CSV table of N, CA and C in Angstrom, one decimal:
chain,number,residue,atom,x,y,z
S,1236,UNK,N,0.8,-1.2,0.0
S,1236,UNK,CA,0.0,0.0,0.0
S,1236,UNK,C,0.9,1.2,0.0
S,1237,UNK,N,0.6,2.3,-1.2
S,1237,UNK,CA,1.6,3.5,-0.7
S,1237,UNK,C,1.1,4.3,0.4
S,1238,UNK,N,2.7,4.5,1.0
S,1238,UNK,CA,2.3,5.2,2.3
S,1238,UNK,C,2.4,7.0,2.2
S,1239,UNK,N,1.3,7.2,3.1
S,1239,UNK,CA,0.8,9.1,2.8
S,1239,UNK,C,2.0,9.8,2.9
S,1240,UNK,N,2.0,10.7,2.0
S,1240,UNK,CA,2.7,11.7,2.7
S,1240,UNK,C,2.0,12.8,3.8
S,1241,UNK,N,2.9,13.3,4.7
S,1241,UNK,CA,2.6,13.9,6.0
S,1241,UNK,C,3.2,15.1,5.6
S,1242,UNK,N,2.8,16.1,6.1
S,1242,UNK,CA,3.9,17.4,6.1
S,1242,UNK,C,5.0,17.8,6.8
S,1243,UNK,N,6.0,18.3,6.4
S,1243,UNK,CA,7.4,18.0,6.8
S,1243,UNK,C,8.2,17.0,6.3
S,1244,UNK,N,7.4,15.8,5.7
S,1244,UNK,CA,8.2,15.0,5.8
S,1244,UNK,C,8.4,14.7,4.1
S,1245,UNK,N,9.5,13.8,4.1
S,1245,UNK,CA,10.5,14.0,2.8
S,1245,UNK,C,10.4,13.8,1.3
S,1246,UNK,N,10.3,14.4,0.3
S,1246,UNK,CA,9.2,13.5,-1.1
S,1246,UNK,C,11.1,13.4,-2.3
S,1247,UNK,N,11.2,12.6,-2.6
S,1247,UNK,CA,12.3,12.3,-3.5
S,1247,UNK,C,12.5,12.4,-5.2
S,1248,UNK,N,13.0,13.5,-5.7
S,1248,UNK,CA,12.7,13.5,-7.5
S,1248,UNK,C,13.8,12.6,-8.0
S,1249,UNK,N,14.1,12.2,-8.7
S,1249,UNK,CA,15.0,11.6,-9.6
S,1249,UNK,C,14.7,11.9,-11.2
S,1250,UNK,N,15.7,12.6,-12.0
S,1250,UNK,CA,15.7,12.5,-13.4
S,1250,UNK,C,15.8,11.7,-14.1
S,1251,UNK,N,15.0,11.6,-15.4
S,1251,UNK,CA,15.2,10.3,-16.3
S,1251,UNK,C,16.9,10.5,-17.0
S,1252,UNK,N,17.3,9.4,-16.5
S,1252,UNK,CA,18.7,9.8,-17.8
S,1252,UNK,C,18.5,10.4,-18.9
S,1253,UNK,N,17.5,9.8,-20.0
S,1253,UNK,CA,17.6,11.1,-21.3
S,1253,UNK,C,16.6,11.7,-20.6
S,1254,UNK,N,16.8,12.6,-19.8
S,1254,UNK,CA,15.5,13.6,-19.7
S,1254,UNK,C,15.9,14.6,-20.8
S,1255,UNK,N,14.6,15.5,-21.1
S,1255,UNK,CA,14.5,16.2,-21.8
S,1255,UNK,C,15.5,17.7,-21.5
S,1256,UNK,N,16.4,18.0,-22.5
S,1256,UNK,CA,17.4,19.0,-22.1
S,1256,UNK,C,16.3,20.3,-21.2
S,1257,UNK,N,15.1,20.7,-22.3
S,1257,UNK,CA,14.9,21.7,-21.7
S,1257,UNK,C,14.3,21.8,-20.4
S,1258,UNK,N,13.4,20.1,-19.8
S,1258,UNK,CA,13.8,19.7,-18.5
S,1258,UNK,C,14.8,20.1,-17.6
S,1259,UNK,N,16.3,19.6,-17.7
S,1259,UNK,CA,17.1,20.1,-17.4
S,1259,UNK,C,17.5,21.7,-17.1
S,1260,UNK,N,16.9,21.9,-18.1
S,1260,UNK,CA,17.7,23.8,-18.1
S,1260,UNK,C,16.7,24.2,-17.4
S,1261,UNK,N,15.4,23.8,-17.1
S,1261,UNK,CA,14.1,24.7,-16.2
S,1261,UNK,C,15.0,24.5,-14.9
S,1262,UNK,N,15.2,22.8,-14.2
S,1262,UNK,CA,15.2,22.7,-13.1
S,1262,UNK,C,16.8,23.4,-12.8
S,1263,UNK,N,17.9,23.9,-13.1
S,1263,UNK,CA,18.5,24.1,-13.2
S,1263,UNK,C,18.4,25.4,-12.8
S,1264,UNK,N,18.0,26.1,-13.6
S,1264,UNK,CA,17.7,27.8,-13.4
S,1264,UNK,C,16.6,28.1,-11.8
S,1265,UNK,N,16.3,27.1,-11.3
S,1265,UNK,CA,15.3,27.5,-10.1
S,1265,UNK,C,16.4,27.5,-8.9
S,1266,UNK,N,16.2,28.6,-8.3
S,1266,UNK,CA,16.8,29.1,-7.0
S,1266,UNK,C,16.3,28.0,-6.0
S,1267,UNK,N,15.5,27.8,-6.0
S,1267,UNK,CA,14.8,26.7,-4.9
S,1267,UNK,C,13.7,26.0,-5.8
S,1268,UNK,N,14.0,24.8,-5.6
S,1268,UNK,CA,13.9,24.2,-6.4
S,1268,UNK,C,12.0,23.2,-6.0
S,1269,UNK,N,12.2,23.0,-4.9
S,1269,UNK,CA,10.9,22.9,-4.2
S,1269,UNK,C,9.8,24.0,-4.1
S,1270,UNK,N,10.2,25.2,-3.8
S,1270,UNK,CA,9.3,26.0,-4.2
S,1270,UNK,C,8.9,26.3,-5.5
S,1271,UNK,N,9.5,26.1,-6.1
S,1271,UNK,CA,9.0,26.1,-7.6
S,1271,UNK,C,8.1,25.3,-7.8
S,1272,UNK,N,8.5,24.3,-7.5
S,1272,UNK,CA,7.1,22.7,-7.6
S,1272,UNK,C,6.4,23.1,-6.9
S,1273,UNK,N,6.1,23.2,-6.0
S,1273,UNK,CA,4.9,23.6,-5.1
S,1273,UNK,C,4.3,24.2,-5.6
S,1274,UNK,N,4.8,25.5,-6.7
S,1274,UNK,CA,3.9,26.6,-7.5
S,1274,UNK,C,3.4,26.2,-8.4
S,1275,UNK,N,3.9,25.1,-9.0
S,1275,UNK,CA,3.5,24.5,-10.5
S,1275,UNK,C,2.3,23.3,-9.4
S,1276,UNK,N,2.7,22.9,-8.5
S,1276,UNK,CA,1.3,22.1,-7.7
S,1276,UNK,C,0.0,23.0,-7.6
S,1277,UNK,N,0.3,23.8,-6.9
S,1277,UNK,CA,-0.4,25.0,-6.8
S,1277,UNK,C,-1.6,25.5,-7.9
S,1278,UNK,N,-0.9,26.0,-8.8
S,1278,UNK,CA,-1.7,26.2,-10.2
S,1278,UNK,C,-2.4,25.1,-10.5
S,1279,UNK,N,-2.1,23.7,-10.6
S,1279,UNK,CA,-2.5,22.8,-10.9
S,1279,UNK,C,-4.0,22.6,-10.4
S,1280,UNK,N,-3.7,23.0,-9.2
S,1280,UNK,CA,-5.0,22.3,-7.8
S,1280,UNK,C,-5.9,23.6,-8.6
S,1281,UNK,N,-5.4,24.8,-8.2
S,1281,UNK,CA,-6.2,25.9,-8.6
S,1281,UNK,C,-7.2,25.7,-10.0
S,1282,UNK,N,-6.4,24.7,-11.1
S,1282,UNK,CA,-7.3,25.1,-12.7
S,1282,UNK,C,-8.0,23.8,-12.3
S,1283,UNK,N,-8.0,22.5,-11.3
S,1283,UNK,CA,-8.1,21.5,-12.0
S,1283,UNK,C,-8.9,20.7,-10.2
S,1284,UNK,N,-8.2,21.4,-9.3
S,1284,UNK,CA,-8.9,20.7,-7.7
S,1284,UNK,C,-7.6,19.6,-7.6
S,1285,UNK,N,-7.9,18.6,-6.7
S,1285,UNK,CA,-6.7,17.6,-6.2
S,1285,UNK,C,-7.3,16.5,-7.4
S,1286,UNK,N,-6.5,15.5,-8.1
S,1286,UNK,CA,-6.5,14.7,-9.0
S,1286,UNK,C,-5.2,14.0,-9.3
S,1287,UNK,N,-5.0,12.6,-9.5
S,1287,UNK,CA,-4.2,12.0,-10.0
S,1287,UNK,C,-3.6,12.1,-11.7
S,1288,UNK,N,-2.7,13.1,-11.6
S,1288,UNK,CA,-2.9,13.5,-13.2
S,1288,UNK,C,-2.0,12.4,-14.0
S,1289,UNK,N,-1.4,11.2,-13.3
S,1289,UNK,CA,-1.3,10.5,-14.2
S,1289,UNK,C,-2.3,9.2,-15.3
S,1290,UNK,N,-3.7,9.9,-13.9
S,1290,UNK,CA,-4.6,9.7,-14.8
S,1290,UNK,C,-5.1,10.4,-16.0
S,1291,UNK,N,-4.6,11.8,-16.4
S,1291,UNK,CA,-4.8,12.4,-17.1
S,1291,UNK,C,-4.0,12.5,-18.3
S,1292,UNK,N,-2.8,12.4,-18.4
S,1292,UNK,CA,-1.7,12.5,-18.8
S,1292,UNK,C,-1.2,11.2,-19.3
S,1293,UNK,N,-0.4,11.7,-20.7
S,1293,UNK,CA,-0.2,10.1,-21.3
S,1293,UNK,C,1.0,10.1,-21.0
S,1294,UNK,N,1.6,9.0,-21.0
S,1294,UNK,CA,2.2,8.6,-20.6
S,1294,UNK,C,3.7,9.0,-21.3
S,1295,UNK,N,3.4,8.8,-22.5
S,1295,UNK,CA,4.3,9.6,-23.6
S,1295,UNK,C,4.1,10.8,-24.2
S,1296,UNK,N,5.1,11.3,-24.3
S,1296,UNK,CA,4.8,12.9,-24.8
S,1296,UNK,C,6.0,13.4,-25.8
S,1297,UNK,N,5.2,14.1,-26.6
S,1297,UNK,CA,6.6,14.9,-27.5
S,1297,UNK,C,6.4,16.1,-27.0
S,1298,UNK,N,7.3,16.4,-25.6
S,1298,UNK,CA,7.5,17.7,-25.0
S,1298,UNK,C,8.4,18.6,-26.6
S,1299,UNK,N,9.9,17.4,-26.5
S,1299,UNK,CA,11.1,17.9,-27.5
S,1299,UNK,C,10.6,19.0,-28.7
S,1300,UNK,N,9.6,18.2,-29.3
S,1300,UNK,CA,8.5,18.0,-30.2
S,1300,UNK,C,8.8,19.4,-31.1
S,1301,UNK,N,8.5,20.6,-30.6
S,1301,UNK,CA,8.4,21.9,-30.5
S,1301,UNK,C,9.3,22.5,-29.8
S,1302,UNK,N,10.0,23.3,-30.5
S,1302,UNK,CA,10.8,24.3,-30.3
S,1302,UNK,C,10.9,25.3,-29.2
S,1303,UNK,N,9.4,25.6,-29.5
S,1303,UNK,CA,8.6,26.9,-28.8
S,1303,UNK,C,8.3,26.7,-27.3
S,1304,UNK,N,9.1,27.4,-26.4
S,1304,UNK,CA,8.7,27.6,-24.7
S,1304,UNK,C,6.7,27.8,-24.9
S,1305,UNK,N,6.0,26.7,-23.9
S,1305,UNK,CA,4.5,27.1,-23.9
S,1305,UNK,C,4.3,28.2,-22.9
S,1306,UNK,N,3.1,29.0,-23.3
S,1306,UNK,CA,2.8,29.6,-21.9
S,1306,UNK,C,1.8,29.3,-21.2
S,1307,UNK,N,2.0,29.7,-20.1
S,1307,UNK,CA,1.0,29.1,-18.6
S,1307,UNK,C,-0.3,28.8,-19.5
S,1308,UNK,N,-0.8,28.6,-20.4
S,1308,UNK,CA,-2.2,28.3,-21.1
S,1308,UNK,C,-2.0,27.4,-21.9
S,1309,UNK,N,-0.6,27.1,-22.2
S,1309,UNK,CA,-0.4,25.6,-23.1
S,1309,UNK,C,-0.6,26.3,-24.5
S,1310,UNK,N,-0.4,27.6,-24.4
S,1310,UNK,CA,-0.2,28.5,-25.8
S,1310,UNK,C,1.1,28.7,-26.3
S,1311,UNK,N,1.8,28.6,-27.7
S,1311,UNK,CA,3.3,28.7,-27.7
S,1311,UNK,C,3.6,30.4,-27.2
S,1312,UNK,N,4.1,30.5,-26.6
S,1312,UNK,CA,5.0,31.8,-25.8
S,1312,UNK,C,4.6,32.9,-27.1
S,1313,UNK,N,5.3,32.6,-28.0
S,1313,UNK,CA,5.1,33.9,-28.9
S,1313,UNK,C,3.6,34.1,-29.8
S,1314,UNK,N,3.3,32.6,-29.8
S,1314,UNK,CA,1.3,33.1,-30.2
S,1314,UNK,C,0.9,33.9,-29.3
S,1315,UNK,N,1.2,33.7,-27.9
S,1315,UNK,CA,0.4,34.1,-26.3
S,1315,UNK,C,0.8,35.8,-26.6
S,1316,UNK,N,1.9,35.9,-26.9
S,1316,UNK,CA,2.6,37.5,-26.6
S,1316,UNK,C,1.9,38.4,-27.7
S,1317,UNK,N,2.1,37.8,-29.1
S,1317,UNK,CA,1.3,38.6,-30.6
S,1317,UNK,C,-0.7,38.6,-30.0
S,1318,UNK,N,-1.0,37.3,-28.8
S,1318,UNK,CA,-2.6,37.9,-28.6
S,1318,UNK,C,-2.8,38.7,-27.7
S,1319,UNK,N,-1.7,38.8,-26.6
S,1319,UNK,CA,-1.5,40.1,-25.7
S,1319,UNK,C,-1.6,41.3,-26.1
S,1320,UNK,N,-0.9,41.3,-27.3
S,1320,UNK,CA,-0.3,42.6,-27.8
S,1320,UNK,C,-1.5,42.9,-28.5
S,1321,UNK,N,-2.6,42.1,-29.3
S,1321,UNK,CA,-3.5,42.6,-29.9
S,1321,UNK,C,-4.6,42.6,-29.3
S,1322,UNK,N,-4.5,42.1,-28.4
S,1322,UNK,CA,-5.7,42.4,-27.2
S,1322,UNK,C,-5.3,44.0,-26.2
S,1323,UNK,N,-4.3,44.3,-26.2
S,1323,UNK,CA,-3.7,45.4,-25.2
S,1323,UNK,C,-4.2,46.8,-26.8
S,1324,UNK,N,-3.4,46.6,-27.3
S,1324,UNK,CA,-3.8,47.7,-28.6
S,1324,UNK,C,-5.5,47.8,-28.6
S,1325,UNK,N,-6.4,46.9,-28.6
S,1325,UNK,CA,-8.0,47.7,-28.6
S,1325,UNK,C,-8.4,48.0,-26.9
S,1326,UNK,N,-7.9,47.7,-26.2
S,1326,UNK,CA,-8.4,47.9,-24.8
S,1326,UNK,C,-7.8,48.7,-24.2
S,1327,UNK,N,-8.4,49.5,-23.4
S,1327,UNK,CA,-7.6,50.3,-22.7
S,1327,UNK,C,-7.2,50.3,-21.2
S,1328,UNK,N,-6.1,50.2,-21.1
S,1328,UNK,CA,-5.5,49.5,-19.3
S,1328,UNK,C,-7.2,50.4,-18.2
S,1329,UNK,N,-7.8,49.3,-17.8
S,1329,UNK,CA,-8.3,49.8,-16.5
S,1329,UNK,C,-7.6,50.8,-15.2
S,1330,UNK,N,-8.0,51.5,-14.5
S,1330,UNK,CA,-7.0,52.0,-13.9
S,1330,UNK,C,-7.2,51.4,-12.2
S,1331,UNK,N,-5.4,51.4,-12.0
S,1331,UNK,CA,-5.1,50.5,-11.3
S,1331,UNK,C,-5.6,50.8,-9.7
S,1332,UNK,N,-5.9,49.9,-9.0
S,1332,UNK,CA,-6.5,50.7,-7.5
S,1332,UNK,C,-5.0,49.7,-6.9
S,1333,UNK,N,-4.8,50.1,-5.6
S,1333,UNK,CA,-4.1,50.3,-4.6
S,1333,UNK,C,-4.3,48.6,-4.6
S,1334,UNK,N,-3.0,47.7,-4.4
S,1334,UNK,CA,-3.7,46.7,-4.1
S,1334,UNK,C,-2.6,46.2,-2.5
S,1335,UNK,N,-3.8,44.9,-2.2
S,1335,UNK,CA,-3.0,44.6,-0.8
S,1335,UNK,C,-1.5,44.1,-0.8
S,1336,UNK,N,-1.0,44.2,0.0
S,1336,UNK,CA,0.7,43.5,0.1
S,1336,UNK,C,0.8,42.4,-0.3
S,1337,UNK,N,1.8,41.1,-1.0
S,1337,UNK,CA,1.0,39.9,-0.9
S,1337,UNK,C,1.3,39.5,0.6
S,1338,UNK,N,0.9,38.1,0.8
S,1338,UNK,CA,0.7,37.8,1.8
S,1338,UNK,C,1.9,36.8,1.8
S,1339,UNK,N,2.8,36.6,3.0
S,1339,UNK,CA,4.0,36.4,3.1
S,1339,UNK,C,3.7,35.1,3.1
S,1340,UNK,N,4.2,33.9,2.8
S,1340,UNK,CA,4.5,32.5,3.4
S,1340,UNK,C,4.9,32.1,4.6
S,1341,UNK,N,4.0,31.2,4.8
S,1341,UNK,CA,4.8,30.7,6.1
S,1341,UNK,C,5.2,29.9,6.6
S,1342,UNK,N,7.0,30.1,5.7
S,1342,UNK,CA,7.4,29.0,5.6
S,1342,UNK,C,8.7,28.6,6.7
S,1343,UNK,N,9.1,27.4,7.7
S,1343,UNK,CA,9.9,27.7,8.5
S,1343,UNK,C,11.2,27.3,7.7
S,1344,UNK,N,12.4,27.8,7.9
S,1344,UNK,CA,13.7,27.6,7.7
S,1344,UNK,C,13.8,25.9,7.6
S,1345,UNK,N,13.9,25.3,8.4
S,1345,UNK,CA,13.9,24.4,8.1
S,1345,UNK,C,13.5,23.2,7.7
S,1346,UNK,N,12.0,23.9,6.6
S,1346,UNK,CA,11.8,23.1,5.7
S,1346,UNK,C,12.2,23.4,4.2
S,1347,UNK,N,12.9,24.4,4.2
S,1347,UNK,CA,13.5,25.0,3.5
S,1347,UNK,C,14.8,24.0,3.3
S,1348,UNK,N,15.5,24.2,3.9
S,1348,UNK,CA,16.6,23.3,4.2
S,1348,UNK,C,16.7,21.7,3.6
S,1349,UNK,N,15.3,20.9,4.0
S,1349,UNK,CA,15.2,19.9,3.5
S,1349,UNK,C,14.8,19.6,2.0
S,1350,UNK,N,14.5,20.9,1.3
S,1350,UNK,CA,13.8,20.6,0.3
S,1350,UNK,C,14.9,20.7,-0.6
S,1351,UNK,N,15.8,21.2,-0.2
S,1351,UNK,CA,17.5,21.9,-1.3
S,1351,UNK,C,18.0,20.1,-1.5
Protein backbone atom coordinates (compact mmCIF):
# COMPACT_ATOMS: atom_id res chain seq x y z
CA UNK A 1 0.00 0.00 0.00
CA UNK A 2 1.58 3.54 -0.71
CA UNK A 3 2.31 5.19 2.27
CA UNK A 4 0.81 9.06 2.76
CA UNK A 5 2.72 11.73 2.65
CA UNK A 6 2.63 13.92 5.98
CA UNK A 7 3.91 17.44 6.14
CA UNK A 8 7.36 17.99 6.84
CA UNK A 9 8.20 14.97 5.81
CA UNK A 10 10.52 14.02 2.77
CA UNK A 11 9.22 13.52 -1.06
CA UNK A 12 12.32 12.26 -3.55
CA UNK A 13 12.70 13.48 -7.49
CA UNK A 14 15.00 11.56 -9.58
CA UNK A 15 15.73 12.51 -13.38
CA UNK A 16 15.24 10.31 -16.31
CA UNK A 17 18.66 9.77 -17.77
CA UNK A 18 17.59 11.10 -21.29
CA UNK A 19 15.47 13.57 -19.69
CA UNK A 20 14.47 16.20 -21.84
CA UNK A 21 17.36 19.04 -22.06
CA UNK A 22 14.92 21.73 -21.74
CA UNK A 23 13.75 19.73 -18.48
CA UNK A 24 17.07 20.06 -17.40
CA UNK A 25 17.70 23.83 -18.12
CA UNK A 26 14.14 24.70 -16.20
CA UNK A 27 15.22 22.70 -13.11
CA UNK A 28 18.49 24.09 -13.16
CA UNK A 29 17.68 27.81 -13.38
CA UNK A 30 15.33 27.50 -10.08
CA UNK A 31 16.84 29.10 -7.02
CA UNK A 32 14.82 26.74 -4.93
CA UNK A 33 13.85 24.23 -6.38
CA UNK A 34 10.90 22.91 -4.21
CA UNK A 35 9.32 26.03 -4.22
CA UNK A 36 9.04 26.10 -7.59
CA UNK A 37 7.12 22.73 -7.61
CA UNK A 38 4.92 23.62 -5.11
CA UNK A 39 3.94 26.63 -7.45
CA UNK A 40 3.51 24.53 -10.47
CA UNK A 41 1.33 22.11 -7.67
CA UNK A 42 -0.40 24.96 -6.82
CA UNK A 43 -1.66 26.15 -10.22
CA UNK A 44 -2.55 22.83 -10.93
CA UNK A 45 -5.01 22.31 -7.82
CA UNK A 46 -6.22 25.89 -8.62
CA UNK A 47 -7.30 25.09 -12.73
CA UNK A 48 -8.12 21.51 -11.97
CA UNK A 49 -8.86 20.67 -7.70
CA UNK A 50 -6.74 17.61 -6.19
CA UNK A 51 -6.45 14.71 -9.00
CA UNK A 52 -4.18 12.05 -9.96
CA UNK A 53 -2.91 13.47 -13.19
CA UNK A 54 -1.31 10.46 -14.22
CA UNK A 55 -4.63 9.69 -14.82
CA UNK A 56 -4.83 12.41 -17.12
CA UNK A 57 -1.67 12.50 -18.78
CA UNK A 58 -0.22 10.15 -21.31
CA UNK A 59 2.22 8.57 -20.61
CA UNK A 60 4.35 9.64 -23.59
CA UNK A 61 4.78 12.91 -24.85
CA UNK A 62 6.64 14.92 -27.47
CA UNK A 63 7.46 17.75 -24.97
CA UNK A 64 11.14 17.91 -27.48
CA UNK A 65 8.54 18.03 -30.19
CA UNK A 66 8.38 21.89 -30.52
CA UNK A 67 10.76 24.27 -30.26
CA UNK A 68 8.58 26.94 -28.79
CA UNK A 69 8.72 27.57 -24.69
CA UNK A 70 4.48 27.15 -23.92
CA UNK A 71 2.82 29.56 -21.92
CA UNK A 72 1.04 29.13 -18.61
CA UNK A 73 -2.23 28.31 -21.10
CA UNK A 74 -0.39 25.62 -23.06
CA UNK A 75 -0.16 28.46 -25.79
CA UNK A 76 3.28 28.69 -27.72
CA UNK A 77 5.01 31.83 -25.81
CA UNK A 78 5.15 33.88 -28.88
CA UNK A 79 1.33 33.06 -30.16
CA UNK A 80 0.35 34.11 -26.29
CA UNK A 81 2.64 37.50 -26.64
CA UNK A 82 1.29 38.58 -30.55
CA UNK A 83 -2.58 37.87 -28.61
CA UNK A 84 -1.52 40.06 -25.70
CA UNK A 85 -0.28 42.56 -27.76
CA UNK A 86 -3.54 42.64 -29.94
CA UNK A 87 -5.68 42.44 -27.24
CA UNK A 88 -3.67 45.41 -25.24
CA UNK A 89 -3.84 47.68 -28.58
CA UNK A 90 -7.98 47.73 -28.56
CA UNK A 91 -8.42 47.87 -24.78
CA UNK A 92 -7.58 50.33 -22.70
CA UNK A 93 -5.55 49.53 -19.31
CA UNK A 94 -8.34 49.81 -16.49
CA UNK A 95 -7.01 51.98 -13.85
CA UNK A 96 -5.09 50.52 -11.31
CA UNK A 97 -6.49 50.68 -7.53
CA UNK A 98 -4.10 50.27 -4.65
CA UNK A 99 -3.66 46.70 -4.13
CA UNK A 100 -2.96 44.64 -0.83
CA UNK A 101 0.70 43.53 0.09
CA UNK A 102 1.01 39.94 -0.92
CA UNK A 103 0.71 37.80 1.76
CA UNK A 104 4.01 36.35 3.10
CA UNK A 105 4.48 32.52 3.43
CA UNK A 106 4.77 30.70 6.12
CA UNK A 107 7.44 29.00 5.65
CA UNK A 108 9.92 27.72 8.47
CA UNK A 109 13.72 27.60 7.74
CA UNK A 110 13.95 24.42 8.10
CA UNK A 111 11.79 23.15 5.69
CA UNK A 112 13.51 25.00 3.50
CA UNK A 113 16.59 23.25 4.16
CA UNK A 114 15.20 19.92 3.52
CA UNK A 115 13.83 20.62 0.32
CA UNK A 116 17.45 21.87 -1.26
Amino acid sequence: MKKTKEPGGNISLKTKKNEDPAIMQWLNAQSNLMDSIRYLIENEIRQNGVRNLQAFVPAERAFGASSQPLSNTGVPVESAAAFYQEAAAGIEEPETQASEPPVEDDIDDEDIESWT
